[in-house]
Coordinates of C-alpha atoms and ligand atoms in Angstrom, one line a residue:
M30 CA -2.0 -26.1 15.7
H31 CA -4.6 -24.5 18.0
Q32 CA -3.3 -26.6 20.9
A33 CA 0.2 -25.3 20.1
V34 CA -1.2 -21.7 20.3
V35 CA -2.9 -22.5 23.6
N36 CA 0.3 -24.0 25.0
K37 CA 2.3 -21.0 23.6
D38 CA 4.6 -23.7 22.2
T39 CA 7.5 -21.9 20.5
S40 CA 8.7 -25.2 18.9
F41 CA 6.1 -24.5 16.2
E42 CA 7.9 -21.2 15.4
G43 CA 8.3 -20.9 11.7
I44 CA 5.9 -23.7 10.9
F45 CA 2.7 -21.8 10.9
I46 CA 1.1 -18.5 11.5
V47 CA -2.2 -18.0 13.3
G48 CA -4.8 -15.4 12.2
V49 CA -7.3 -14.2 14.8
K50 CA -10.6 -13.5 13.0
T51 CA -12.1 -11.3 15.7
T52 CA -9.2 -8.9 15.8
G53 CA -7.7 -9.2 12.3
I54 CA -4.3 -9.8 13.8
F55 CA -1.8 -12.6 13.1
C56 CA 0.6 -14.1 15.5
R57 CA 3.4 -16.6 15.9
P58 CA 2.4 -19.9 17.5
G59 CA 4.1 -18.9 20.8
C60 CA 2.5 -15.5 21.1
P61 CA 2.4 -14.4 24.8
A62 CA -1.1 -12.9 24.3
R63 CA -4.2 -14.8 25.5
A64 CA -4.9 -17.6 23.1
P65 CA -8.0 -17.1 20.9
K66 CA -10.9 -19.6 20.7
I67 CA -10.4 -22.2 18.0
E68 CA -13.5 -21.0 16.1
N69 CA -11.8 -17.6 15.8
T70 CA -8.6 -18.8 14.3
E71 CA -7.4 -19.3 10.8
F72 CA -4.0 -20.8 10.0
F73 CA -1.4 -19.9 7.4
S74 CA 1.9 -21.3 6.5
T75 CA 3.6 -17.9 6.1
A76 CA 3.2 -14.3 7.2
K77 CA 2.8 -13.3 3.6
E78 CA -0.4 -15.4 3.3
A79 CA -1.8 -13.9 6.4
L80 CA -1.1 -10.4 5.0
Q81 CA -2.8 -11.3 1.7
F82 CA -5.9 -12.3 3.7
G83 CA -6.0 -8.9 5.3
Y84 CA -4.4 -9.6 8.7
R85 CA -2.1 -7.2 10.5
P86 CA 1.0 -8.3 12.4
C87 CA 0.6 -8.6 16.2
K88 CA 2.5 -6.0 18.2
M89 CA 3.3 -8.4 21.0
C90 CA 4.9 -11.3 19.2
R91 CA 6.0 -9.4 16.0
P92 CA 5.5 -12.3 13.6
L93 CA 7.5 -10.5 10.9
E94 CA 10.7 -10.7 12.9
H95 CA 12.4 -14.0 13.2
A96 CA 12.7 -15.5 16.6
G97 CA 16.2 -15.5 18.1
E98 CA 17.4 -13.2 15.3
P99 CA 16.5 -9.7 16.1
P100 CA 17.7 -7.5 13.3
S101 CA 18.3 -4.3 15.3
W102 CA 18.8 -2.2 12.2
L103 CA 15.3 -3.2 11.1
R104 CA 13.4 -2.8 14.4
E105 CA 13.1 0.9 14.4
I106 CA 11.7 1.2 10.9
L107 CA 9.3 -1.7 11.5
T108 CA 8.1 -0.1 14.7
E109 CA 7.4 3.1 12.8
V110 CA 5.5 1.2 10.0
N111 CA 3.5 -0.7 12.6
S112 CA 2.4 2.4 14.4
N113 CA 1.5 4.1 11.2
P114 CA 0.0 1.6 8.7
S115 CA -0.7 4.3 6.1
L116 CA 3.0 5.1 5.8
R117 CA 4.6 5.4 2.4
L118 CA 8.4 5.2 2.3
K119 CA 10.5 6.1 -0.7
D120 CA 14.0 4.8 -1.0
Y121 CA 15.5 8.1 0.1
E122 CA 13.3 8.2 3.1
I123 CA 14.4 4.7 4.1
R124 CA 18.0 6.0 3.7
Q125 CA 17.2 9.0 5.9
R126 CA 16.4 6.5 8.6
G127 CA 19.8 5.0 8.4
V128 CA 18.7 1.9 6.6
D129 CA 19.9 0.7 3.2
P130 CA 16.8 0.2 1.0
A131 CA 18.6 -2.8 -0.8
R132 CA 19.2 -4.4 2.6
I133 CA 15.6 -4.1 3.7
R134 CA 14.4 -5.4 0.4
R135 CA 16.7 -8.4 0.6
W136 CA 15.6 -9.1 4.2
F137 CA 11.9 -9.1 3.3
K138 CA 12.4 -11.2 0.2
K139 CA 14.4 -13.8 2.2
N140 CA 12.3 -13.9 5.3
H141 CA 8.8 -13.2 3.8
D142 CA 9.1 -13.8 0.1
M143 CA 7.9 -10.3 -0.6
T144 CA 9.4 -6.9 -1.1
F145 CA 9.3 -4.2 1.5
Q146 CA 7.2 -2.0 -0.8
A147 CA 4.7 -4.9 -1.2
Y148 CA 4.6 -5.2 2.6
L149 CA 3.8 -1.5 3.0
R150 CA 1.1 -1.8 0.3
S151 CA -0.6 -4.7 2.0
R152 CA -0.5 -2.8 5.3
R153 CA -2.2 0.2 3.7
L154 CA -4.9 -1.9 2.0
N155 CA -5.4 -4.1 5.1
E156 CA -5.8 -1.0 7.2
A157 CA -8.6 0.1 4.9
F158 CA -10.3 -3.2 4.1
G159 CA -8.8 -6.0 6.2
R160 CA -10.1 -5.1 9.7
I161 CA -13.6 -4.9 8.6
R162 CA -13.6 -8.2 6.8
H163 CA -12.7 -9.9 10.0
T164 CA -15.3 -8.2 12.1
S165 CA -18.3 -8.6 9.8
K166 CA -20.6 -7.3 12.5
V167 CA -19.0 -3.9 12.1
T168 CA -19.7 -4.0 8.4
E169 CA -23.3 -5.0 8.8
S170 CA -23.9 -2.3 11.4
A171 CA -22.2 0.2 9.0
F172 CA -24.8 -0.8 6.5
D173 CA -27.7 -0.8 9.0
S174 CA -27.0 2.6 10.5
G175 CA -26.3 4.2 7.2
Y176 CA -24.4 7.3 6.5
D177 CA -22.7 8.1 9.8
S178 CA -20.8 4.8 10.0
L179 CA -20.2 5.0 6.2
S180 CA -18.5 8.3 6.6
G181 CA -16.5 6.9 9.5
F182 CA -15.3 4.2 7.3
N183 CA -14.5 6.7 4.6
D184 CA -12.3 8.6 7.1
A185 CA -10.4 5.5 7.9
F186 CA -10.2 4.7 4.2
K187 CA -8.9 8.1 3.4
K188 CA -6.3 8.0 6.2
A189 CA -5.1 4.6 5.0
T190 CA -5.0 5.2 1.3
G191 CA -4.7 8.9 1.0
F192 CA -7.7 9.0 -1.4
V193 CA -10.0 11.9 -0.9
P194 CA -13.7 10.9 -0.6
S195 CA -15.8 12.4 -3.4
Q196 CA -17.5 15.6 -2.6
S197 CA -20.4 15.3 -5.0
G198 CA -23.8 14.3 -3.7
Q199 CA -24.5 11.1 -5.5
R200 CA -22.5 8.2 -4.1
N201 CA -22.3 4.7 -5.4
I202 CA -21.2 1.7 -3.4
I203 CA -18.5 -0.7 -4.5
T204 CA -18.6 -3.7 -2.2
I205 CA -15.3 -5.4 -1.8
T206 CA -14.3 -8.9 -0.6
R207 CA -11.6 -11.5 -0.9
I208 CA -12.0 -14.7 -2.8
L209 CA -9.7 -17.6 -2.5
S210 CA -8.2 -19.2 -5.6
P211 CA -5.5 -21.8 -6.2
L212 CA -3.3 -18.8 -7.3
G213 CA -3.8 -17.0 -4.0
P214 CA -6.5 -14.6 -2.8
L215 CA -8.2 -12.2 -5.1
F216 CA -9.7 -8.8 -4.3
A217 CA -13.2 -8.7 -5.8
G218 CA -15.3 -5.6 -6.1
A219 CA -18.9 -5.2 -7.3
T220 CA -21.6 -2.6 -7.6
S221 CA -25.3 -3.4 -7.7
K222 CA -24.9 -3.7 -11.5
G223 CA -22.1 -6.2 -11.6
I224 CA -18.5 -7.1 -11.0
C225 CA -16.1 -4.2 -11.5
L226 CA -12.8 -5.5 -9.9
L227 CA -11.0 -8.9 -9.7
E228 CA -7.4 -8.7 -9.0
F229 CA -4.7 -10.7 -7.1
T230 CA -4.2 -9.1 -3.7
D231 CA -0.5 -8.8 -4.1
R232 CA -0.7 -6.9 -7.3
R233 CA 1.1 -3.6 -7.4
M234 CA -1.5 -1.9 -9.6
L235 CA -4.3 -2.7 -7.1
E236 CA -4.2 0.6 -5.2
T237 CA -4.2 2.5 -8.5
Q238 CA -7.2 0.5 -9.8
I239 CA -9.1 1.1 -6.7
K240 CA -8.4 4.8 -7.0
I241 CA -9.5 4.8 -10.7
L242 CA -12.7 2.9 -10.0
R243 CA -13.5 5.3 -7.1
Q244 CA -13.3 8.3 -9.4
R245 CA -14.9 6.7 -12.5
L246 CA -17.9 5.3 -10.6
N247 CA -18.0 8.1 -8.0
A248 CA -18.1 5.3 -5.5
E249 CA -17.2 4.4 -1.9
F250 CA -15.6 1.1 -1.1
I251 CA -17.3 -1.0 1.6
P252 CA -16.2 -4.5 2.6
G253 CA -19.1 -6.8 2.7
K254 CA -21.6 -8.9 0.8
N255 CA -22.9 -8.3 -2.7
E256 CA -25.5 -10.2 -4.7
H257 CA -22.9 -10.9 -7.5
F258 CA -20.2 -12.4 -5.3
D259 CA -21.8 -15.8 -4.9
A260 CA -22.0 -16.3 -8.7
L261 CA -18.4 -15.0 -9.1
D262 CA -17.1 -17.4 -6.4
Q263 CA -19.0 -20.3 -7.9
Q264 CA -17.9 -19.6 -11.5
L265 CA -14.3 -19.1 -10.5
G266 CA -14.3 -22.4 -8.7
E267 CA -15.7 -24.1 -11.8
Y268 CA -13.1 -22.4 -14.0
F269 CA -10.2 -23.6 -11.8
R270 CA -11.6 -27.1 -11.8
G271 CA -11.6 -27.0 -15.6
Q272 CA -15.4 -27.1 -15.7
R273 CA -16.0 -23.6 -17.1
R274 CA -14.7 -21.9 -20.2
Q275 CA -16.6 -18.7 -20.2
F276 CA -17.9 -16.5 -17.4
D277 CA -21.5 -15.4 -17.3
L278 CA -21.5 -12.4 -15.0
P279 CA -22.7 -8.9 -15.3
L280 CA -19.6 -6.7 -15.6
V281 CA -19.0 -3.0 -14.9
I282 CA -15.9 -1.8 -16.9
P283 CA -15.7 1.9 -17.1
G284 CA -12.8 3.0 -19.3
T285 CA -11.8 5.0 -22.4
E286 CA -13.2 4.0 -25.8
F287 CA -9.9 2.4 -26.7
Q288 CA -9.8 0.4 -23.4
Q289 CA -13.4 -0.8 -24.0
L290 CA -12.5 -2.0 -27.5
A291 CA -9.3 -3.7 -26.3
W292 CA -11.0 -5.4 -23.4
R293 CA -13.8 -6.6 -25.7
A294 CA -11.2 -7.9 -28.1
L295 CA -9.7 -9.9 -25.2
T296 CA -13.0 -11.6 -24.5
K297 CA -13.1 -12.9 -28.1
I298 CA -9.9 -14.9 -27.7
P299 CA -11.2 -18.5 -27.3
Y300 CA -10.4 -20.5 -24.2
G301 CA -7.3 -22.6 -24.6
E302 CA -5.8 -20.3 -27.3
T303 CA -3.4 -17.4 -27.2
R304 CA -2.9 -14.3 -29.4
S305 CA 0.0 -11.9 -29.9
Y306 CA -0.2 -8.2 -29.2
G307 CA 0.0 -7.7 -33.0
Q308 CA -3.0 -10.0 -33.6
Q309 CA -5.0 -8.2 -31.0
A310 CA -4.2 -4.8 -32.6
Q311 CA -5.2 -6.4 -36.0
A312 CA -8.5 -7.6 -34.4
M313 CA -9.2 -4.1 -33.3
E314 CA -8.5 -2.9 -36.9
N315 CA -5.7 -0.8 -35.5
P316 CA -2.5 -2.7 -36.4
K317 CA -0.1 0.0 -35.2
A318 CA -1.6 0.2 -31.7
L319 CA 0.6 -2.6 -30.3
R320 CA 1.8 -0.6 -27.3
A321 CA -1.6 0.7 -26.6
V322 CA -3.0 -2.8 -26.7
G323 CA -0.3 -3.9 -24.2
K324 CA -1.2 -0.9 -22.0
A325 CA -4.9 -1.6 -22.1
N326 CA -4.2 -5.3 -21.2
G327 CA -2.2 -4.0 -18.2
D328 CA -5.1 -1.8 -17.2
N329 CA -7.6 -4.7 -17.2
R330 CA -9.3 -4.7 -13.8
L331 CA -11.0 -8.1 -14.2
A332 CA -8.2 -10.7 -14.1
I333 CA -9.2 -14.1 -15.5
I334 CA -12.7 -13.0 -16.5
I335 CA -11.3 -10.7 -19.2
P336 CA -8.6 -13.0 -20.3
C337 CA -5.6 -10.7 -20.8
H338 CA -3.4 -13.8 -19.8
R339 CA -4.2 -15.2 -23.3
V340 CA -2.0 -12.5 -24.9
V341 CA 1.6 -13.5 -25.4
A342 CA 4.7 -12.3 -27.3
A343 CA 4.8 -12.8 -31.1
D344 CA 7.3 -15.7 -30.6
G345 CA 4.9 -17.4 -28.1
S346 CA 6.8 -16.6 -25.0
L347 CA 5.0 -15.3 -21.9
T348 CA 5.5 -11.6 -21.3
G349 CA 4.2 -9.1 -18.8
Y350 CA 1.4 -10.2 -16.6
G351 CA 0.4 -7.9 -13.7
G352 CA -0.3 -10.9 -11.5
G353 CA 3.1 -12.5 -12.2
L354 CA 4.3 -14.7 -15.0
W355 CA 3.9 -17.9 -12.9
R356 CA 0.1 -17.1 -12.7
K357 CA -0.1 -16.5 -16.4
K358 CA 1.6 -19.9 -17.0
Y359 CA -0.7 -21.6 -14.6
L360 CA -3.8 -20.2 -16.3
L361 CA -2.6 -21.1 -19.8
D362 CA -1.7 -24.6 -18.7
L363 CA -5.0 -25.0 -17.0
E364 CA -6.8 -24.0 -20.2
K365 CA -4.8 -26.2 -22.4
R366 CA -5.5 -29.3 -20.4
Ligands
ZN6 ZN1 0.9 -12.2 18.9

């Protein structure tokens, strides 16, 4: 694949995508830009994967547009998004640009297996977190030189996410990273006290969760290393290999009293078993709180570790899972084996 990139071989078009670690940009195999060194490359089968790993699309080879099929109606809006990664576009704003929101949704779904809104979300998050992951030197120097670089990062973060940095004096740090799993990459966050976030990178709630954590813990997000990530990575690996039934990690789970109770009740569901929302409400001695239990499950910030996937409908069917039903099914199947 690297040789194809060096040769700018367009016959590999559509077969793979190359991510360039040093720039955080992903390209088609035939990109006219100078080929990266092999040690700086990472290969993906689709643009969606590259996005999930924090890469941004190359402006030269435009890997989101199919070769030989330039959709002229889409070009203008893509150019706008690419020049302003923090952009949010509601349906009516898409319409104002002369594009039918349903059409753009279909195009993204067909060509990239993701919705346009999911694409915009990953652009925003990648702008805030992605670039720094791929140039770890910047992160380290941000740590080393302290506050100045930190506030620089915060400005970029604010621009990308629209979140206002906290004004109060005391700042905590939430370190953030991506961890690979058989179900796709996960965003992980941790403070010095423990893990506070584990969520699939394509989950719609992610931005909201980040915002909530930021406020609750009065914290800034910094991509980088954290003492708890190694244990998390190792235990997740064991879990996915069927070698671990329980996680042994310090957790930081700020929430309302009800959420705390609901999350604790989730951790009591044994590995390999499921419970209904009703049973969970019973377990909390609050049998009428069915809906609230469902809501608290949805608000869970620690996918897999706090096993909200073990809650199913009363008839045993799989219902609502933030990370997608196919992931819920995979996790339950894994635990039943
Ligand atoms: Zn390129």
